[in-house]
PDB file of C-alpha atoms in Angstrom:
ATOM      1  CA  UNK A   1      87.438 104.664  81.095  1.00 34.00           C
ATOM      2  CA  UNK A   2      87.799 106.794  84.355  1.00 33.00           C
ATOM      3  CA  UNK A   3      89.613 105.256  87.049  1.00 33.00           C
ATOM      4  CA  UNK A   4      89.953 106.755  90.254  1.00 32.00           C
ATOM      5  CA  UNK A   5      91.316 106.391  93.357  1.00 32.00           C
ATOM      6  CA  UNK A   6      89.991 107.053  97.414  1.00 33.00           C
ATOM      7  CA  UNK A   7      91.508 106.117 100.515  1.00 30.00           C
ATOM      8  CA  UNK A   8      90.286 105.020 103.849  1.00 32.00           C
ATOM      9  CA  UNK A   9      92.354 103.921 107.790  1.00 31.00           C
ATOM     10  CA  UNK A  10      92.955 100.049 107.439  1.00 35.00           C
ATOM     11  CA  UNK A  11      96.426  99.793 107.507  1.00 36.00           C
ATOM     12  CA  UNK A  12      96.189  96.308 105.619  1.00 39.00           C
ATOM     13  CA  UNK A  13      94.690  97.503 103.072  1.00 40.00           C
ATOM     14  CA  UNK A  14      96.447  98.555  99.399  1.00 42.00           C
ATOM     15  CA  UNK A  15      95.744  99.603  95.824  1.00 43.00           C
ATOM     16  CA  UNK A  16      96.635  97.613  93.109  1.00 43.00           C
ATOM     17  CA  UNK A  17      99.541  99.728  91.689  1.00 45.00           C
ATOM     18  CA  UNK A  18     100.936  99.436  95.819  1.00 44.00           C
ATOM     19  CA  UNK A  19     100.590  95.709  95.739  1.00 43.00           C
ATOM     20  CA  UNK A  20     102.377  95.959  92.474  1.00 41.00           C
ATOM     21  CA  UNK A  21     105.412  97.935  93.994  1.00 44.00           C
ATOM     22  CA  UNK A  22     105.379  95.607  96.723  1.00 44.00           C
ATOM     23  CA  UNK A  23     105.536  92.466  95.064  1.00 41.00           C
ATOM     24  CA  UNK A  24     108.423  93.556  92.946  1.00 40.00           C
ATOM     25  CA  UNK A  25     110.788  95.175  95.827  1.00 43.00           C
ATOM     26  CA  UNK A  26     109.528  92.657  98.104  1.00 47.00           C
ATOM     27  CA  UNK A  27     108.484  95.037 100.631  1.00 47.00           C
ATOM     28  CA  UNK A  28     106.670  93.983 104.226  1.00 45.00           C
ATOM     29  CA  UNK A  29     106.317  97.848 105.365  1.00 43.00           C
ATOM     30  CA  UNK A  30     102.323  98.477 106.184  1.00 39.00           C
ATOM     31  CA  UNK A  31     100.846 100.500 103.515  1.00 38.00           C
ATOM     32  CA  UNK A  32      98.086 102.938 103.112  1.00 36.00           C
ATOM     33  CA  UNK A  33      94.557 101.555 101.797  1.00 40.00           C
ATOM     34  CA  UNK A  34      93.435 102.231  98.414  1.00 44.00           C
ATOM     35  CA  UNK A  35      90.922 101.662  95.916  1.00 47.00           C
ATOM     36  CA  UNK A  36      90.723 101.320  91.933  1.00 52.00           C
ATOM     37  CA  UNK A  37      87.225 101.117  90.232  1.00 51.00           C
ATOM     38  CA  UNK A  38      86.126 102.327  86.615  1.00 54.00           C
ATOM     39  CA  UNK A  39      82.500 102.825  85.754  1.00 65.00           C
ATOM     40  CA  UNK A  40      81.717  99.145  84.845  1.00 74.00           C
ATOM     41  CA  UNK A  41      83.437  97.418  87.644  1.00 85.00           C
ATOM     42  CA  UNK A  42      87.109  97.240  88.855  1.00 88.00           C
ATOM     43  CA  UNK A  43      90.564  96.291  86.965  1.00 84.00           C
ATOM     44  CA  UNK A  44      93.616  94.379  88.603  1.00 81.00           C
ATOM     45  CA  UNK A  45      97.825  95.920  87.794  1.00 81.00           C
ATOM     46  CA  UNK A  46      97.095  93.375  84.870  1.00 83.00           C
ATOM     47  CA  UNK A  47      93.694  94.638  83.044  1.00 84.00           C
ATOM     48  CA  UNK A  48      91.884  91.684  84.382  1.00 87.00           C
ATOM     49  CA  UNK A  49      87.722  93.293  84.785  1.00 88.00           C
ATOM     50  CA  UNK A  50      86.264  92.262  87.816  1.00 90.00           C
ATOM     51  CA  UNK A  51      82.506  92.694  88.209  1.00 90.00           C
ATOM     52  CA  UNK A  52      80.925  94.192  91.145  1.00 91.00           C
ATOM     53  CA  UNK A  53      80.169  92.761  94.334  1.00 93.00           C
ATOM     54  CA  UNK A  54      83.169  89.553  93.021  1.00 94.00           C
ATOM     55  CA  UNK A  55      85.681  88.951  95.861  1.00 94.00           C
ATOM     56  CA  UNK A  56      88.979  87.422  94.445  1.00 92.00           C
ATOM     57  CA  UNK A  57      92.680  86.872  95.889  1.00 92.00           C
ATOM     58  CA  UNK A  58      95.860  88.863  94.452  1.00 88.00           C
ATOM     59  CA  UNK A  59      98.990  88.022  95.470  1.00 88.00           C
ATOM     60  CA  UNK A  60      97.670  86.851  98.857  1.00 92.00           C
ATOM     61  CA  UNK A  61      95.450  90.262  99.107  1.00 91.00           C
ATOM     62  CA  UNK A  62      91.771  89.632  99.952  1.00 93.00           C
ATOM     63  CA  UNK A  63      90.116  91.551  97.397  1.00 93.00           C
ATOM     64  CA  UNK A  64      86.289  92.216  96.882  1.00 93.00           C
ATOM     65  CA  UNK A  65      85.007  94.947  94.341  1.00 91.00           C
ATOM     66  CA  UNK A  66      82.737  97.499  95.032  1.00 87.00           C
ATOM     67  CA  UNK A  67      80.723 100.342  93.664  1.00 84.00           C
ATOM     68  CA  UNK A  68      83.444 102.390  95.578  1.00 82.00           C
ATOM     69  CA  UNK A  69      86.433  99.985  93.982  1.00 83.00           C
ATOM     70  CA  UNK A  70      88.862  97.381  94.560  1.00 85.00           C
ATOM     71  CA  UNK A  71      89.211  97.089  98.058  1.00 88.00           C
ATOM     72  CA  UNK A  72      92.523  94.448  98.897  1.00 90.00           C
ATOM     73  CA  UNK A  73      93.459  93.361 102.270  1.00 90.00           C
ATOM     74  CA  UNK A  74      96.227  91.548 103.297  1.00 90.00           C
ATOM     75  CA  UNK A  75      95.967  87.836 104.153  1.00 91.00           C
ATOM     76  CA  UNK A  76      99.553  87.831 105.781  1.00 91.00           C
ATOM     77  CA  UNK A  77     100.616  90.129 108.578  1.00 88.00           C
ATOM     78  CA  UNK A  78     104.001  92.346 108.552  1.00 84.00           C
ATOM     79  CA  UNK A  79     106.221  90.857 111.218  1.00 78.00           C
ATOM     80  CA  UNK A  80     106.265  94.882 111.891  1.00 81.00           C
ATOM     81  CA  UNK A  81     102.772  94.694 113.252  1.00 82.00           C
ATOM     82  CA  UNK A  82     102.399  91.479 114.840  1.00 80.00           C
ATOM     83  CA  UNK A  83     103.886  90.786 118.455  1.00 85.00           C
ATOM     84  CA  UNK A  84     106.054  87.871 118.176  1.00 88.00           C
ATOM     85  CA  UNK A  85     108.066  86.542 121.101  1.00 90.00           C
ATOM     86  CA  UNK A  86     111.650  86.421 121.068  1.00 92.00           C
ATOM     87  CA  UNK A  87     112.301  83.124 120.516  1.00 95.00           C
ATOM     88  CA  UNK A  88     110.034  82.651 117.962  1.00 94.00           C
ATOM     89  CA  UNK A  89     110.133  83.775 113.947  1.00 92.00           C
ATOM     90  CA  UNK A  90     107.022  84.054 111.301  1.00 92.00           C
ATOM     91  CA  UNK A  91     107.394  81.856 108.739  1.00 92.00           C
ATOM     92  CA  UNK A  92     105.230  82.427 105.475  1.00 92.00           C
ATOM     93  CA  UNK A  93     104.070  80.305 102.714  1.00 93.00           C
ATOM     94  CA  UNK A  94     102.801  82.633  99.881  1.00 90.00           C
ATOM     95  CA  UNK A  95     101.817  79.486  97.874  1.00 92.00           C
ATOM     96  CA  UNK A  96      99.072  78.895 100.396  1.00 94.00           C
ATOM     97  CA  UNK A  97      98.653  82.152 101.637  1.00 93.00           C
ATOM     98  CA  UNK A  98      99.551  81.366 105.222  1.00 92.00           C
ATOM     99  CA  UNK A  99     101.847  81.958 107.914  1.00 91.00           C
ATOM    100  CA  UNK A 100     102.946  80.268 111.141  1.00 92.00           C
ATOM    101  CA  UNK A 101     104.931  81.401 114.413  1.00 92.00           C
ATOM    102  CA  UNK A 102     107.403  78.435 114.937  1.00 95.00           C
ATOM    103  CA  UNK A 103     110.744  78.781 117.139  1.00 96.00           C
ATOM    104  CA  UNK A 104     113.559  80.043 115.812  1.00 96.00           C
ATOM    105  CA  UNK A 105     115.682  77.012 117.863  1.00 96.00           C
ATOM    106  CA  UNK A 106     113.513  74.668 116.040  1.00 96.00           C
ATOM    107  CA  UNK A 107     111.412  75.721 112.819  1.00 93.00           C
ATOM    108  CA  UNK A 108     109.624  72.422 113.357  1.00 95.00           C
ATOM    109  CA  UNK A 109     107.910  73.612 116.556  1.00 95.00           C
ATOM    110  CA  UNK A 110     105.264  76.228 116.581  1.00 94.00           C
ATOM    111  CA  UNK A 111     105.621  78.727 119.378  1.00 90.00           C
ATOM    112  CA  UNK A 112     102.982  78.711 122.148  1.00 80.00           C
ATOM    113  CA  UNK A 113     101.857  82.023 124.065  1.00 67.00           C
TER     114      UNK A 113
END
């Protein structure tokens, strides 16, 4: 099975064996796009097929496969690339897949711009 891999500018945007390395060193640093296909469709860091055109979440990554390959965004921003106020701190639920600007004085109050 040939597997390849292209790259294109979305700086949300990762291959499977980055989302890999980032899950296990628990890394928020932006990292480049990427794509993994194979001739019959695309494969996940755990051999899971995915057929084209099927969209599918990893790890909080948006993920949709493509004649070109698995392309994955991220759901959650880095703090690195979001503008947060001073007084105010992300807080992220990877369960859901979601995030929330609250205060850092009180986590119980979102922030307001």
């Amino acid at each position: 099975m040939d597997t390849h891999t292209h790259t294109n500018t979305c700086t949300h945007n990762y291959s499977l064996q980055q989302i890999y390395q980032r899950t296990i060193s628990g890394s928020t640093a932006p990292l480049k796009c990427g794509f993994i296909s194979s001739h019959v469709g695309c494969t996940d860091r755990d051999g899971k097929q995915y057929d084209f055109g099927s969209e599918v979440v990893i790890d909080c990554m948006s993920c949709s496969c493509t004649n070109d390959g698995l392309s994955c965004c991220d759901m959650i921003p880095s703090p690195n690339t979001v503008m947060i106020p001073m007084e105010c701190e992300m807080i992220v639920n990877r369960q859901a897949c979601s995030f929330k600007l609250v205060l850092k004085s009180d986590n119980t109050k979102e922030c307001s711009f």
